[in-house]
Each structure stands twice: as C-alpha cells, then as structure tokens.
C-alpha cells in the first residue's frame, strides 16, 4: 500500500497532465457550451496541479485563483447570458477546411517524431536558483512565493508595470465595448 | 523530479487541443476558451524550463502571462457580448459582414 502511494506521488505530474488533456478534450467535444466551460475548469484545475508538481507553488495557487475563481465565472456568466433560449448548434464542428486539418496532422506528426527521439531524458537536480544578493536570508527551495517575488521585482519590474497598464486598458476597453449604444 | 520531456509532451498536446478547438468549433466563446488553453500550455512550458534551468525568470513571466490572459478574456468577452447584442448570434459562421 505504501509502495502504491509512493508511486502515485512520484507520477503526480503525469496524472494531472493526462487529466488536463481529458478536460481539454471535453471542452472541445461537448455540444453544450456549459459543459465546455466545465471541461475548461477541469483542465485549468489540473494544470494548476501540474504547476504544483513542478514545484511552482505560488503559480499553482495563482492559477486556481485567477482561472477557477475569475475567468471561468466570467465565461459562465456570458454563456448563460448568450446561450439561453438559443437553438442548438446545428453543426457543432466545421471540418470543411481540409487543408487546415491536414496541416495540423503534419505538425503533430513532426512534433511526435521529435518526442519519440528523446523520450523521458535525464532531468536536472537543482531547484530554483536566485542570484546571491537576492537570495539573502531566504530558503529558496521552500519559499517559492518569496523567491518569485524577489526575482520579479528585481529583474522584471518594467514588464510588471506594463502589465498593470495593460490591465487598466483592458478594463476601460471592456466597459466601452460592452456598454449599450445610447448612454 | 519530473522529466522535461514529459512536461513538453503534455504541453504540446494541450496546445494541439487548443488549436483543434479554434479550427473546428463555431462558437466564439469556445474559441476564446481554446485560446486560453493555448496560453496555459505556453505557461506550462515556461514553468518547466524554469524548473529545469533553476531560473526564476520562467515563473515570473508565467505570472505575467496569466495577467495578460485575464486582460484578453475581459476584452474578448466584451466583444462577444457586443456582437451578440448587435447580430443576435455568437456562431462565427454567421458573422460574415466583411466577406466580399
């Protein structure tokens, strides 16, 4: 029994990854848009699990907060606003563009050839590494959020500030786009 | 310890599912969700390389990408709502105003 649990713990990433793929497939295959949103939610939660398995604890929690807490709820609101009392999609899929499907198949074959060559290679042992002056007084291996914040605010402050401006622009733009014509 | 190739494979498959969804679905909302899935596959790659390389940059940029994704969803959903109000549909096949 302990051996079984240990094996599961070692293969956590693969389990979460496969479940995320299942969620994605549910999302693009289900007829009702609500079911698609639920598949999306399932995929996002499992991707958060993948982040945790990759020892990015802060990002895993942020993924759950941002996606499950914000974006999925927004999608559900709009789906319920738009899809209610609408007739079903007559034809769910559009496969008339055969060239697009063929191109995707060729790309997938190429990627799979790459992966077949070097499947499951060796992995590097070291965890996150900060510059010595940033890592002062910090247990980097166990304090992921602190380590990410020190890296973010030391080296990537400008992208962070640009992101805040972009969020403001998106906020104003969303209000302008969605408001009624005569106000 | 997770091997880098396993992460890249999962991320590639997620990205492919996203592309397939964008190509074959007709509902604008589901197309938006597929774009989100593709962004998440890219995020997974960022974090895998950060883990492999020991650099904090990957995680920092994954966080930034998450913020961009939120902004994109806000604007995209506003576009869908505006479209629905004007044309009464969210099926991309019915939106052919610019088609010659």
PDB file of C-alpha atoms in Angstrom, chain A residues 14-114:
ATOM      1  CA  UNK A  14       1.677  12.651 -15.361  1.00  0.00           C
ATOM      2  CA  UNK A  15      -1.653  12.082 -13.624  1.00  0.00           C
ATOM      3  CA  UNK A  16      -2.509  15.784 -13.565  1.00  0.00           C
ATOM      4  CA  UNK A  17      -1.297  16.243 -17.128  1.00  0.00           C
ATOM      5  CA  UNK A  18      -3.433  13.427 -18.504  1.00  0.00           C
ATOM      6  CA  UNK A  19      -6.465  14.728 -16.621  1.00  0.00           C
ATOM      7  CA  UNK A  20      -5.831  18.202 -18.049  1.00  0.00           C
ATOM      8  CA  UNK A  21      -5.836  16.672 -21.528  1.00  0.00           C
ATOM      9  CA  UNK A  22      -9.137  14.953 -20.738  1.00  0.00           C
ATOM     10  CA  UNK A  23     -10.550  18.308 -19.634  1.00  0.00           C
ATOM     11  CA  UNK A  24      -9.391  19.947 -22.854  1.00  0.00           C
ATOM     12  CA  UNK A  25     -10.928  17.217 -24.968  1.00  0.00           C
ATOM     13  CA  UNK A  26     -14.211  17.535 -23.050  1.00  0.00           C
ATOM     14  CA  UNK A  27     -14.083  21.260 -23.713  1.00  0.00           C
ATOM     15  CA  UNK A  28     -13.809  20.996 -27.472  1.00  0.00           C
ATOM     16  CA  UNK A  29     -16.035  17.932 -27.870  1.00  0.00           C
ATOM     17  CA  UNK A  30     -19.154  18.696 -25.823  1.00  0.00           C
ATOM     18  CA  UNK A  31     -22.258  20.010 -27.523  1.00  0.00           C
ATOM     19  CA  UNK A  32     -23.492  22.307 -24.789  1.00  0.00           C
ATOM     20  CA  UNK A  33     -21.448  25.424 -24.014  1.00  0.00           C
ATOM     21  CA  UNK A  34     -21.944  24.971 -20.260  1.00  0.00           C
ATOM     22  CA  UNK A  35     -20.316  21.554 -20.465  1.00  0.00           C
ATOM     23  CA  UNK A  36     -17.469  23.141 -22.402  1.00  0.00           C
ATOM     24  CA  UNK A  37     -16.920  25.651 -19.606  1.00  0.00           C
ATOM     25  CA  UNK A  38     -16.889  22.836 -17.063  1.00  0.00           C
ATOM     26  CA  UNK A  39     -14.316  20.952 -19.123  1.00  0.00           C
ATOM     27  CA  UNK A  40     -12.259  24.155 -19.256  1.00  0.00           C
ATOM     28  CA  UNK A  41     -12.496  24.465 -15.476  1.00  0.00           C
ATOM     29  CA  UNK A  42     -11.365  20.839 -15.073  1.00  0.00           C
ATOM     30  CA  UNK A  43      -8.411  21.437 -17.385  1.00  0.00           C
ATOM     31  CA  UNK A  44      -7.387  24.612 -15.545  1.00  0.00           C
ATOM     32  CA  UNK A  45      -7.503  22.934 -12.131  1.00  0.00           C
ATOM     33  CA  UNK A  46      -5.378  20.084 -13.402  1.00  0.00           C
ATOM     34  CA  UNK A  47      -2.878  22.490 -14.938  1.00  0.00           C
ATOM     35  CA  UNK A  48      -2.659  24.096 -11.500  1.00  0.00           C
ATOM     36  CA  UNK A  49      -1.864  20.613 -10.204  1.00  0.00           C
ATOM     37  CA  UNK A  50       0.863  20.334 -12.824  1.00  0.00           C
ATOM     38  CA  UNK A  51       2.341  23.638 -11.608  1.00  0.00           C
ATOM     39  CA  UNK A  52       2.371  22.272  -8.067  1.00  0.00           C
ATOM     40  CA  UNK A  53       4.044  19.077  -9.226  1.00  0.00           C
ATOM     41  CA  UNK A  54       6.701  21.250 -10.890  1.00  0.00           C
ATOM     42  CA  UNK A  55       7.330  22.928  -7.508  1.00  0.00           C
ATOM     43  CA  UNK A  56       5.903  26.283  -8.572  1.00  0.00           C
ATOM     44  CA  UNK A  57       3.600  26.522  -5.560  1.00  0.00           C
ATOM     45  CA  UNK A  58       2.789  30.201  -5.839  1.00  0.00           C
ATOM     46  CA  UNK A  59       1.816  29.914  -9.501  1.00  0.00           C
ATOM     47  CA  UNK A  60      -0.320  26.846  -8.817  1.00  0.00           C
ATOM     48  CA  UNK A  61      -2.366  28.731  -6.268  1.00  0.00           C
ATOM     49  CA  UNK A  62      -2.499  31.816  -8.503  1.00  0.00           C
ATOM     50  CA  UNK A  63      -3.736  29.625 -11.346  1.00  0.00           C
ATOM     51  CA  UNK A  64      -6.625  28.356  -9.223  1.00  0.00           C
ATOM     52  CA  UNK A  65      -7.481  31.875  -8.029  1.00  0.00           C
ATOM     53  CA  UNK A  66      -7.288  33.544 -11.450  1.00  0.00           C
ATOM     54  CA  UNK A  67      -8.848  30.828 -13.611  1.00  0.00           C
ATOM     55  CA  UNK A  68     -11.247  28.885 -11.389  1.00  0.00           C
ATOM     56  CA  UNK A  69     -12.086  31.966  -9.361  1.00  0.00           C
ATOM     57  CA  UNK A  70     -12.259  34.627 -12.049  1.00  0.00           C
ATOM     58  CA  UNK A  71     -12.125  33.628 -15.662  1.00  0.00           C
ATOM     59  CA  UNK A  72     -14.356  30.544 -15.504  1.00  0.00           C
ATOM     60  CA  UNK A  73     -17.026  32.502 -13.633  1.00  0.00           C
ATOM     61  CA  UNK A  74     -16.830  35.237 -16.273  1.00  0.00           C
ATOM     62  CA  UNK A  75     -17.218  32.645 -19.035  1.00  0.00           C
ATOM     63  CA  UNK A  76     -20.186  31.067 -17.247  1.00  0.00           C
ATOM     64  CA  UNK A  77     -21.877  34.458 -16.927  1.00  0.00           C
ATOM     65  CA  UNK A  78     -21.507  35.199 -20.624  1.00  0.00           C
ATOM     66  CA  UNK A  79     -22.540  31.678 -21.663  1.00  0.00           C
ATOM     67  CA  UNK A  80     -25.708  31.973 -19.615  1.00  0.00           C
ATOM     68  CA  UNK A  81     -26.336  35.460 -20.983  1.00  0.00           C
ATOM     69  CA  UNK A  82     -25.864  34.432 -24.598  1.00  0.00           C
ATOM     70  CA  UNK A  83     -26.750  30.782 -24.966  1.00  0.00           C
ATOM     71  CA  UNK A  84     -30.025  30.598 -23.063  1.00  0.00           C
ATOM     72  CA  UNK A  85     -33.082  30.055 -25.279  1.00  0.00           C
ATOM     73  CA  UNK A  86     -30.870  29.817 -28.322  1.00  0.00           C
ATOM     74  CA  UNK A  87     -31.291  26.942 -30.673  1.00  0.00           C
ATOM     75  CA  UNK A  88     -28.602  24.264 -30.527  1.00  0.00           C
ATOM     76  CA  UNK A  89     -25.668  24.496 -32.859  1.00  0.00           C
ATOM     77  CA  UNK A  90     -26.917  22.727 -35.932  1.00  0.00           C
ATOM     78  CA  UNK A  91     -23.482  21.602 -36.934  1.00  0.00           C
ATOM     79  CA  UNK A  92     -21.064  21.537 -33.997  1.00  0.00           C
ATOM     80  CA  UNK A  93     -17.862  21.072 -35.920  1.00  0.00           C
ATOM     81  CA  UNK A  94     -16.670  22.680 -39.101  1.00  0.00           C
ATOM     82  CA  UNK A  95     -14.391  20.354 -40.970  1.00  0.00           C
ATOM     83  CA  UNK A  96     -14.811  21.877 -44.399  1.00  0.00           C
ATOM     84  CA  UNK A  97     -11.306  23.324 -44.378  1.00  0.00           C
ATOM     85  CA  UNK A  98      -9.475  20.088 -45.042  1.00  0.00           C
ATOM     86  CA  UNK A  99      -6.178  21.880 -45.584  1.00  0.00           C
ATOM     87  CA  UNK A 100      -6.191  23.145 -42.003  1.00  0.00           C
ATOM     88  CA  UNK A 101      -6.796  19.657 -40.662  1.00  0.00           C
ATOM     89  CA  UNK A 102      -4.046  18.248 -42.863  1.00  0.00           C
ATOM     90  CA  UNK A 103      -1.612  20.963 -41.694  1.00  0.00           C
ATOM     91  CA  UNK A 104      -2.367  20.203 -38.045  1.00  0.00           C
ATOM     92  CA  UNK A 105      -1.860  16.486 -38.671  1.00  0.00           C
ATOM     93  CA  UNK A 106       1.516  17.090 -40.296  1.00  0.00           C
ATOM     94  CA  UNK A 107       2.606  19.366 -37.449  1.00  0.00           C
ATOM     95  CA  UNK A 108       1.526  16.775 -34.885  1.00  0.00           C
ATOM     96  CA  UNK A 109       3.470  14.061 -36.714  1.00  0.00           C
ATOM     97  CA  UNK A 110       6.583  16.246 -36.713  1.00  0.00           C
ATOM     98  CA  UNK A 111       6.312  17.011 -33.015  1.00  0.00           C
ATOM     99  CA  UNK A 112       5.734  13.356 -32.210  1.00  0.00           C
ATOM    100  CA  UNK A 113       8.831  12.434 -34.206  1.00  0.00           C
ATOM    101  CA  UNK A 114      10.825  14.878 -32.081  1.00  0.00           C
TER     102      UNK A 114
END
